[in-house]
Amino acid sequence: MSIKKIGLSALVMGSTLIAGCGSDSGDSSNTYLTYYNLSPNKASVLLYDDDTLISVVGYESTSSLKTLESGTNKIELKVEVSEDLNETLYEEDINLGKDKFNYLISFNDLGEDSADNLPVLFRFDNKSGDIDEETFEFNLMHLAPEISSLHGEITVEFVSTEDYAAAVNDGNDDDNDYTVLESFNVNFKESKTLTIDDDAEKYYVILKDSEGTQILRSASIAFGESQYFFALKDSKLNDTLIPSLARIYNSTGATLEFRDTSLESYFRIYNSADALGEVSLKLNGEALTDDEGNEYVQNVAPDTLSLFGTLEPENVGTYNVTLQHDDCSEAEDAPLADKCSSSPYSFRNGEDKTIVYYRGEPNDDRQTELENIAFSNTNRAITDNHQVTFVNLLNNQGDDAVDFYFVKKGEFIDNSAYSLIQRELGDINRFVIPSGTYDIYLTYDNENDVPVTLASEFNVEFGSDEGDQLGDWIIFAEPANDQADGSVDVSVSGRDAVLNRVPMNDTAAEASKSE
């Protein structure tokens, strides 16, 4: 079943695209489409071609490159309202040309009745295998409405990394005294294509605002004889607006994001090993302190998110990270079993991470060691859909994986559309649910392939109104009992688990734990 909510029907085309998209001549009967979901109000969007679902695309993700029949196609963007009901937010008959790379982008609030919220289509010639020797083609789409409002027209510069380093280290006060190999200007909803002589081994891509102030310098990039597609987009770092460049890979549909290399690195921790009590973090043996000397990421209670720690740009790098608690020793001559857990960890510019500590797989003596995994934090406004980050920390299930279900009221677990199947220890997965009331189940299949409930939570109302479970959530699946000696009971009676549900963006909010 499908309902429609479509206002303005005209498709917005990238302003440089209409005049410079190339001809439709050629022998290919196919063309290509990629959808990029940059609408923060929709964590998951369904892409349809001529009434056929061809991709489900999460926020800040792209579909894989879809091969379609050339000519005019009915393209729709929908969202799931319930398990058997979709809502159409965008529908348009689009001439996608012949043998073209088409990029359909949604940003702002998809589905809202405003010209500012209409998707934009960019079209580029397919030059696969047809790039001149010792050159590369750089294609950029400006998809950043907030950055446009803040910084105006953007200048894009290509600089040799060697030349840039020499200019910065030449002793002069002017750090802009470097040679610009190529440059162009671009505005919001424009695309630009530039063929560049590959005169450098590696490049920095530098963005400057309308006043000439640098707002982004990428990490070094090596280009080959190929077509490259990048998007300038709005990003958030610890709830602060920043520009970023996202490279879109046609071959896989993946993106690689480049942020300014002078940004801070943010992180927080979550400790699942309850028996350790409060824990503190040290980097290279030292506690983290703010500008006033106050220590942070200290005395963090079990099963809670710490407040954020921050590494200033000049301090970003790899550290030996130690998790300290009352029963461990930092002495160099302490027995290995008594030492605090330490491991190297790399903190990078522009990252916003949660580091999760948990007990790993038990050995033959049922003993475990502390391990860690990490995931990127998200920063979305409260909407009518909710991203769930599921983290499986269950080390007491033997060889059995677990299944995780969100079952909407009036529906059934065996055909739930919102589920994760056969999740292993240390797996991190994300999926999206529409607002509604759900029962949550964590199960495993016994030797007779019969589902057995490990933990559950009932009548959880996710929504966008006061009193609802607002926004995006992290759900940690953990053993119900954590032994002080780190041992694990893998018997049937020892499989007990809890689901600890924590708001993604509010460390002060009260978590919900269910068994």
Coordinates of C-alpha atoms in Angstrom, one line a residue:
M1 CA 0.0 0.0 0.0
S2 CA 1.2 3.5 -0.7
I3 CA 0.1 7.0 0.0
K4 CA 1.4 10.2 -1.6
K5 CA 2.5 13.5 -0.1
I6 CA 3.8 15.4 -3.1
G7 CA 3.8 19.2 -3.3
L8 CA 5.9 21.0 -5.9
S9 CA 6.5 18.7 -8.8
A10 CA 9.2 20.4 -10.8
L11 CA 12.6 18.8 -10.7
V12 CA 15.5 21.1 -9.8
M13 CA 18.5 20.7 -12.0
G14 CA 22.0 21.7 -11.1
S15 CA 22.5 25.1 -12.6
T16 CA 25.6 24.3 -14.7
L17 CA 24.1 21.0 -15.7
I18 CA 21.5 22.2 -18.1
A19 CA 23.9 23.9 -20.4
G20 CA 26.7 21.4 -20.1
C21 CA 25.4 17.9 -19.8
G22 CA 26.6 16.6 -23.2
S23 CA 24.7 15.0 -26.0
D24 CA 22.7 11.8 -25.8
S25 CA 24.4 10.3 -28.8
G26 CA 26.0 6.8 -28.5
D27 CA 25.2 3.2 -28.8
S28 CA 24.4 2.3 -25.2
S29 CA 20.7 1.7 -24.4
N30 CA 21.5 2.1 -20.6
T31 CA 22.1 5.0 -18.3
Y32 CA 23.1 5.1 -14.6
L33 CA 21.5 6.6 -11.5
T34 CA 22.8 7.1 -8.0
Y35 CA 20.7 8.5 -5.2
Y36 CA 22.3 10.4 -2.3
N37 CA 20.3 10.9 0.8
L38 CA 21.3 14.1 2.5
S39 CA 17.9 14.8 4.1
P40 CA 18.4 14.8 7.9
N41 CA 14.6 14.4 8.5
K42 CA 14.7 11.0 6.8
A43 CA 17.1 8.4 8.1
S44 CA 16.0 5.9 5.4
V45 CA 14.5 6.5 2.0
L46 CA 13.2 4.0 -0.6
L47 CA 14.3 4.6 -4.2
Y48 CA 11.8 3.4 -6.9
D49 CA 12.3 3.2 -10.7
D50 CA 9.0 2.8 -12.6
D51 CA 7.2 1.4 -9.5
T52 CA 10.0 -1.0 -8.7
L53 CA 12.0 -0.7 -5.5
I54 CA 15.7 -0.6 -6.4
S55 CA 17.4 0.6 -3.3
V56 CA 17.0 1.5 0.4
V57 CA 19.3 4.4 1.3
G58 CA 20.2 5.6 4.8
Y59 CA 21.0 9.2 5.8
E60 CA 24.3 10.4 4.4
S61 CA 24.6 7.3 2.3
T62 CA 24.3 6.6 -1.4
S63 CA 22.6 3.9 -3.4
S64 CA 24.9 1.7 -5.5
L65 CA 25.1 2.7 -9.1
K66 CA 21.9 1.6 -10.7
T67 CA 21.8 0.6 -14.4
L68 CA 18.5 1.7 -15.9
E69 CA 17.0 1.8 -19.4
S70 CA 17.9 5.1 -21.0
G71 CA 15.1 7.6 -21.7
T72 CA 12.4 8.8 -19.4
N73 CA 11.9 7.0 -16.1
K74 CA 9.4 7.5 -13.3
I75 CA 11.6 8.1 -10.2
E76 CA 10.1 8.1 -6.8
L77 CA 11.4 8.6 -3.2
K78 CA 9.3 7.0 -0.5
V79 CA 9.5 6.4 3.3
E80 CA 8.1 3.6 5.2
V81 CA 5.2 4.6 7.5
S82 CA 4.5 1.1 8.7
E83 CA 5.4 -2.5 7.6
D84 CA 2.8 -2.4 4.7
L85 CA 2.4 1.3 4.1
N86 CA 4.8 3.7 2.2
E87 CA 4.5 7.4 1.7
T88 CA 5.6 9.0 -1.5
L89 CA 7.5 12.2 -0.9
Y90 CA 8.9 12.8 -4.4
E91 CA 7.8 11.6 -7.9
E92 CA 9.0 12.8 -11.2
D93 CA 9.3 11.6 -14.8
I94 CA 13.0 12.2 -15.6
N95 CA 14.9 12.0 -18.8
L96 CA 18.1 10.4 -17.6
G97 CA 19.8 10.6 -21.0
K98 CA 21.8 7.8 -22.6
D99 CA 25.1 6.5 -21.1
K100 CA 25.1 9.2 -18.4
F101 CA 26.0 9.3 -14.7
N102 CA 23.0 10.8 -13.0
Y103 CA 23.1 11.8 -9.4
L104 CA 19.8 12.5 -7.6
I105 CA 20.3 14.3 -4.3
S106 CA 17.8 15.2 -1.6
F107 CA 18.7 17.6 1.2
N108 CA 16.9 19.8 3.7
D109 CA 13.5 18.3 4.7
L110 CA 12.5 15.9 2.0
G111 CA 8.8 15.9 1.5
E112 CA 8.1 19.4 2.8
D113 CA 6.3 21.6 0.4
S114 CA 9.0 24.1 -0.5
A115 CA 11.3 24.7 -3.5
D116 CA 14.2 24.6 -1.1
N117 CA 13.4 21.0 -0.2
L118 CA 13.1 19.6 -3.8
P119 CA 15.7 17.0 -4.9
V120 CA 18.3 18.1 -7.4
L121 CA 19.6 16.1 -10.4
F122 CA 23.1 16.3 -11.7
R123 CA 24.2 14.6 -14.9
F124 CA 27.7 13.9 -16.2
D125 CA 29.0 12.2 -19.3
N126 CA 30.3 8.6 -18.8
K127 CA 34.0 8.8 -19.6
S128 CA 35.0 5.5 -18.1
G129 CA 38.2 4.4 -19.9
D130 CA 38.3 7.6 -21.9
I131 CA 40.4 9.9 -19.8
D132 CA 43.6 11.3 -21.5
E133 CA 46.9 10.1 -20.2
E134 CA 48.4 12.0 -17.3
T135 CA 45.1 13.8 -16.6
F136 CA 42.1 13.2 -14.3
E137 CA 38.6 14.6 -14.3
F138 CA 37.3 16.1 -11.1
N139 CA 33.5 16.5 -10.8
L140 CA 32.1 18.4 -7.8
M141 CA 28.5 18.9 -6.7
H142 CA 27.7 21.7 -4.2
L143 CA 25.1 20.1 -1.9
A144 CA 25.7 22.2 1.3
P145 CA 22.8 24.7 1.9
E146 CA 24.0 25.7 5.4
I147 CA 27.6 26.1 4.3
S148 CA 26.4 28.2 1.4
S149 CA 24.5 30.5 3.7
L150 CA 27.4 30.8 6.1
H151 CA 30.3 31.1 3.6
G152 CA 28.9 32.2 0.2
E153 CA 30.6 31.2 -3.0
I154 CA 33.3 28.6 -2.5
T155 CA 36.7 28.6 -4.2
V156 CA 38.2 25.1 -4.7
E157 CA 42.0 24.9 -5.1
F158 CA 44.3 22.0 -6.1
V159 CA 47.7 22.2 -4.5
S160 CA 50.7 19.9 -4.6
T161 CA 51.3 18.5 -1.1
E162 CA 55.0 19.0 -1.5
D163 CA 54.6 22.7 -2.6
Y164 CA 52.2 23.4 0.2
A165 CA 54.6 21.9 2.8
A166 CA 57.4 24.0 1.4
A167 CA 55.3 27.2 1.5
V168 CA 54.2 26.6 5.1
N169 CA 57.7 25.9 6.3
D170 CA 59.6 28.6 4.4
G171 CA 59.7 30.9 7.4
N172 CA 57.3 33.5 5.9
D173 CA 54.2 34.6 7.8
D174 CA 52.0 34.1 4.7
D175 CA 50.9 30.4 4.7
N176 CA 49.0 31.1 1.5
D177 CA 52.2 31.5 -0.5
Y178 CA 51.8 28.2 -2.4
T179 CA 51.2 27.5 -6.1
V180 CA 47.6 26.8 -7.1
L181 CA 47.7 24.2 -9.9
E182 CA 44.0 24.6 -10.7
S183 CA 41.0 26.3 -9.2
F184 CA 37.3 27.1 -9.7
N185 CA 34.4 28.7 -8.0
V186 CA 31.1 27.0 -7.2
N187 CA 27.8 27.9 -5.6
F188 CA 25.0 25.9 -4.0
K189 CA 23.2 23.5 -6.4
E190 CA 25.9 23.9 -9.0
S191 CA 28.2 21.3 -10.4
K192 CA 31.6 21.8 -11.9
T193 CA 33.8 19.6 -14.1
L194 CA 37.5 20.2 -14.4
T195 CA 40.1 18.2 -16.4
I196 CA 43.4 18.5 -14.6
D197 CA 46.9 17.7 -15.7
D198 CA 48.3 15.2 -13.2
D199 CA 51.4 17.2 -12.3
A200 CA 51.8 16.2 -8.7
E201 CA 52.2 12.9 -6.8
K202 CA 49.6 13.9 -4.3
Y203 CA 47.2 16.8 -3.8
Y204 CA 45.5 18.8 -1.2
V205 CA 42.0 20.0 -2.1
I206 CA 41.5 23.4 -0.4
L207 CA 38.2 25.2 0.1
K208 CA 38.0 28.9 0.7
D209 CA 35.0 31.1 1.5
S210 CA 33.9 34.2 -0.3
E211 CA 36.3 36.2 1.8
G212 CA 39.3 34.0 0.9
T213 CA 39.5 32.3 4.3
Q214 CA 40.4 28.6 4.2
I215 CA 37.6 26.5 5.6
L216 CA 38.9 23.0 4.6
R217 CA 42.1 21.4 3.6
S218 CA 41.7 17.7 2.8
A219 CA 44.1 14.9 3.7
S220 CA 46.5 14.2 0.8
I221 CA 44.8 12.6 -2.2
A222 CA 46.5 10.7 -5.1
F223 CA 44.5 10.9 -8.3
G224 CA 44.9 8.6 -11.3
E225 CA 43.7 8.6 -14.9
S226 CA 40.0 8.4 -14.1
Q227 CA 36.8 10.3 -13.4
Y228 CA 36.3 11.4 -9.8
F229 CA 32.9 12.5 -8.3
F230 CA 32.9 14.5 -5.1
A231 CA 30.1 16.3 -3.1
L232 CA 30.5 19.3 -0.9
K233 CA 28.1 18.8 1.9
D234 CA 27.0 20.0 5.3
S235 CA 28.4 17.9 8.2
K236 CA 28.2 17.9 11.9
L237 CA 31.1 17.4 14.3
N238 CA 29.9 17.1 17.9
D239 CA 26.9 19.2 16.9
T240 CA 28.9 21.9 15.2
L241 CA 28.4 22.6 11.5
I242 CA 31.4 21.9 9.3
P243 CA 32.0 21.5 5.6
S244 CA 33.1 18.2 4.2
L245 CA 34.0 16.7 0.8
A246 CA 32.5 13.2 0.1
R247 CA 34.0 11.1 -2.6
I248 CA 31.4 9.0 -4.3
Y249 CA 32.6 5.6 -5.6
N250 CA 30.5 4.6 -8.6
S251 CA 31.8 1.0 -8.4
T252 CA 30.5 0.3 -4.9
G253 CA 28.1 3.2 -4.0
A254 CA 30.3 3.9 -0.9
T255 CA 31.5 7.4 0.1
L256 CA 34.7 8.5 1.7
E257 CA 34.5 11.8 3.6
F258 CA 37.3 14.3 3.8
R259 CA 37.2 16.9 6.6
D260 CA 39.5 19.7 7.5
T261 CA 42.8 18.4 8.9
S262 CA 42.9 21.0 11.6
L263 CA 39.7 19.9 13.4
E264 CA 39.5 18.5 16.9
S265 CA 38.8 14.8 17.7
Y266 CA 35.9 14.0 20.0
F267 CA 35.3 10.7 21.8
R268 CA 33.4 9.2 24.7
I269 CA 33.4 5.7 26.2
Y270 CA 30.9 3.1 27.3
N271 CA 32.0 0.3 29.8
S272 CA 30.0 -2.9 29.6
A273 CA 32.1 -4.8 32.2
D274 CA 29.9 -3.9 35.3
A275 CA 32.1 -5.7 37.8
L276 CA 35.0 -3.2 37.2
G277 CA 32.9 -0.4 38.7
E278 CA 33.8 3.1 37.8
V279 CA 36.5 3.4 35.2
S280 CA 38.8 6.2 34.0
L281 CA 40.7 6.7 30.8
K282 CA 44.4 7.6 30.4
L283 CA 46.2 8.4 27.2
N284 CA 49.9 7.5 27.3
G285 CA 49.6 7.3 31.1
E286 CA 48.1 10.7 31.6
A287 CA 44.6 11.7 32.4
L288 CA 42.9 14.1 29.9
T289 CA 42.4 17.7 31.1
D290 CA 40.7 20.7 29.7
D291 CA 42.2 24.2 29.4
E292 CA 41.5 24.8 33.1
G293 CA 43.2 21.6 34.2
N294 CA 40.0 19.7 35.0
E295 CA 40.2 16.0 34.3
Y296 CA 37.5 14.3 32.2
V297 CA 36.5 10.8 31.0
Q298 CA 37.0 9.9 34.7
N299 CA 35.0 7.8 37.1
V300 CA 32.6 6.7 34.4
A301 CA 29.8 4.4 35.8
P302 CA 29.1 1.0 34.1
D303 CA 26.6 1.0 31.3
T304 CA 26.6 4.7 30.8
L305 CA 28.0 7.0 28.2
S306 CA 30.8 9.3 29.5
L307 CA 30.9 12.9 28.7
F308 CA 32.9 13.8 25.6
G309 CA 36.7 14.0 25.7
T310 CA 38.4 16.4 23.2
L311 CA 41.8 16.3 21.6
E312 CA 42.9 19.6 20.2
P313 CA 44.2 19.5 16.6
E314 CA 47.9 19.6 17.6
N315 CA 47.3 16.6 20.0
V316 CA 45.5 14.3 17.5
G317 CA 47.3 11.0 16.9
T318 CA 47.8 7.5 18.2
Y319 CA 47.9 6.9 21.9
N320 CA 48.3 4.0 24.3
V321 CA 44.8 4.1 25.9
T322 CA 44.5 2.6 29.4
L323 CA 41.2 1.8 31.1
Q324 CA 41.9 2.2 34.8
H325 CA 39.7 0.8 37.6
D326 CA 40.1 0.0 41.3
D327 CA 41.2 -3.6 40.8
C328 CA 44.0 -3.1 38.2
S329 CA 47.6 -2.1 38.5
E330 CA 49.5 0.4 36.4
A331 CA 52.9 -0.9 37.7
E332 CA 55.2 -2.0 34.9
D333 CA 56.2 -5.1 36.9
A334 CA 52.6 -6.2 37.8
P335 CA 51.5 -9.6 36.5
L336 CA 49.8 -9.4 33.2
A337 CA 46.5 -10.6 34.7
D338 CA 46.5 -7.7 37.1
K339 CA 47.5 -5.0 34.7
C340 CA 45.0 -2.4 33.5
S341 CA 43.8 -3.0 30.0
S342 CA 45.8 -1.0 27.5
S343 CA 45.8 -0.8 23.7
P344 CA 46.9 1.6 21.0
Y345 CA 44.1 3.7 19.5
S346 CA 44.2 6.3 16.8
F347 CA 42.3 9.5 17.2
R348 CA 41.8 11.4 13.9
N349 CA 40.9 15.0 13.1
G350 CA 37.2 15.5 12.6
E351 CA 36.1 12.3 14.2
D352 CA 33.3 11.9 16.8
K353 CA 33.4 8.3 18.2
T354 CA 32.0 6.2 21.0
I355 CA 34.6 3.6 22.2
V356 CA 32.9 0.5 23.8
Y357 CA 34.8 -1.7 26.3
Y358 CA 33.5 -5.2 26.8
R359 CA 34.6 -8.7 27.7
G360 CA 35.7 -10.8 24.7
E361 CA 35.3 -14.4 23.8
P362 CA 36.1 -16.8 26.8
N363 CA 39.1 -19.1 26.4
D364 CA 39.1 -22.8 27.3
D365 CA 39.2 -21.8 31.0
R366 CA 36.2 -19.5 30.5
Q367 CA 38.4 -16.4 31.2
T368 CA 38.1 -13.2 29.1
E369 CA 40.1 -10.1 28.3
L370 CA 38.8 -6.6 27.9
E371 CA 38.4 -5.6 24.2
N372 CA 37.1 -2.5 22.5
I373 CA 35.2 -1.5 19.4
A374 CA 34.0 1.9 18.2
F375 CA 31.4 3.5 16.1
S376 CA 30.8 7.0 14.7
N377 CA 28.2 9.1 16.5
T378 CA 25.3 10.7 14.6
N379 CA 23.8 14.1 15.0
R380 CA 20.3 14.3 13.6
A381 CA 17.4 16.5 14.7
I382 CA 14.3 14.9 16.3
T383 CA 12.1 13.6 13.5
D384 CA 9.4 11.0 12.8
N385 CA 12.0 8.2 12.2
H386 CA 14.6 6.8 14.4
Q387 CA 18.0 5.3 13.7
V388 CA 18.9 2.4 16.0
T389 CA 22.6 1.4 16.5
F390 CA 22.7 -2.2 17.8
V391 CA 25.9 -3.3 19.6
N392 CA 26.2 -7.0 20.4
L393 CA 28.4 -7.5 23.5
L394 CA 27.1 -11.0 24.4
N395 CA 30.0 -13.3 25.1
N396 CA 27.9 -15.9 26.9
Q397 CA 26.1 -17.4 23.9
G398 CA 28.7 -20.0 23.0
D399 CA 28.7 -20.6 19.2
D400 CA 25.2 -19.2 18.8
A401 CA 24.5 -15.8 17.2
V402 CA 21.5 -13.7 18.3
D403 CA 18.6 -12.2 16.5
F404 CA 17.1 -8.7 17.3
Y405 CA 13.6 -7.6 16.5
F406 CA 11.4 -4.5 16.7
V407 CA 7.8 -5.7 16.4
K408 CA 5.2 -3.0 15.8
K409 CA 1.9 -3.4 17.8
G410 CA -0.5 -5.6 15.9
E411 CA 2.3 -7.2 13.8
F412 CA 4.3 -10.4 14.2
I413 CA 7.9 -11.3 15.0
D414 CA 8.3 -13.9 12.3
N415 CA 7.8 -11.3 9.5
S416 CA 9.0 -8.2 11.2
A417 CA 10.5 -5.7 8.8
Y418 CA 12.8 -4.3 11.5
S419 CA 15.2 -7.0 12.5
L420 CA 18.8 -8.1 12.6
I421 CA 19.6 -11.8 12.1
Q422 CA 22.6 -13.8 13.3
R423 CA 24.6 -11.1 15.0
E424 CA 27.9 -12.1 16.4
L425 CA 29.9 -10.8 19.4
G426 CA 31.3 -7.4 18.6
D427 CA 28.9 -6.7 15.6
I428 CA 27.6 -3.1 15.2
N429 CA 24.7 -2.6 12.9
R430 CA 22.2 0.2 12.2
F431 CA 18.7 0.3 10.9
V432 CA 15.8 2.7 10.9
I433 CA 12.3 2.5 12.4
P434 CA 9.3 4.8 11.8
S435 CA 7.7 6.3 14.9
G436 CA 5.3 4.0 16.6
T437 CA 4.9 1.6 19.5
Y438 CA 7.1 -1.5 19.5
D439 CA 7.9 -4.6 21.4
I440 CA 11.7 -5.4 21.4
Y441 CA 13.0 -8.9 21.4
L442 CA 16.5 -10.4 21.6
T443 CA 16.5 -14.1 20.9
Y444 CA 18.7 -17.1 19.9
D445 CA 17.8 -20.4 18.2
N446 CA 18.2 -23.5 20.4
E447 CA 19.3 -26.9 19.2
N448 CA 15.9 -27.5 17.7
D449 CA 15.9 -24.1 15.9
V450 CA 13.2 -22.8 18.2
P451 CA 13.7 -19.1 19.1
V452 CA 14.4 -18.5 22.8
T453 CA 13.9 -15.0 24.3
L454 CA 17.1 -13.6 26.0
A455 CA 15.7 -10.2 26.8
S456 CA 12.7 -8.1 25.8
E457 CA 11.0 -4.7 26.3
F458 CA 7.4 -4.0 25.6
N459 CA 5.2 -1.1 24.6
V460 CA 8.1 1.3 23.8
E461 CA 6.7 4.4 22.1
F462 CA 9.1 6.0 19.7
G463 CA 7.9 9.4 18.4
S464 CA 8.6 13.1 18.1
D465 CA 6.3 14.4 20.8
E466 CA 6.8 15.1 24.5
G467 CA 6.7 11.8 26.4
D468 CA 7.9 9.7 23.5
Q469 CA 11.3 8.0 23.0
L470 CA 12.8 10.8 21.0
G471 CA 15.5 10.8 18.4
D472 CA 18.1 8.1 17.6
W473 CA 19.1 5.4 20.0
I474 CA 22.0 3.0 20.9
I475 CA 21.0 -0.5 22.2
F476 CA 23.7 -2.6 23.8
A477 CA 23.0 -6.3 24.2
E478 CA 25.0 -7.4 27.2
P479 CA 25.3 -10.4 29.7
A480 CA 23.0 -10.0 32.6
N481 CA 25.8 -10.9 35.0
D482 CA 29.4 -9.8 34.9
Q483 CA 31.8 -11.8 37.1
A484 CA 34.5 -10.0 39.1
D485 CA 37.1 -12.4 37.9
G486 CA 36.1 -12.0 34.2
S487 CA 34.9 -15.5 33.8
V488 CA 31.9 -16.4 31.7
D489 CA 29.1 -18.9 32.3
V490 CA 28.2 -20.4 28.9
S491 CA 25.6 -22.9 30.2
V492 CA 22.0 -22.4 29.3
S493 CA 21.2 -20.8 32.6
G494 CA 24.1 -18.4 32.1
R495 CA 22.9 -17.0 28.8
D496 CA 20.8 -14.3 30.5
A497 CA 21.0 -11.0 28.7
V498 CA 19.9 -7.4 29.1
L499 CA 19.2 -4.7 26.5
N500 CA 20.5 -1.3 27.6
R501 CA 18.9 1.4 25.5
V502 CA 20.8 4.8 25.5
P503 CA 19.9 8.0 23.7
M504 CA 22.5 8.7 20.9
N505 CA 22.8 12.4 21.5
D506 CA 22.1 13.0 25.2
T507 CA 24.5 11.6 27.7
A508 CA 22.5 13.2 30.5
A509 CA 19.3 11.3 29.6
E510 CA 18.3 8.2 31.6
A511 CA 19.0 4.9 29.9
S512 CA 16.5 2.1 29.8
K513 CA 17.6 -1.4 30.8
S514 CA 15.4 -4.4 30.1
E515 CA 15.8 -8.2 30.7

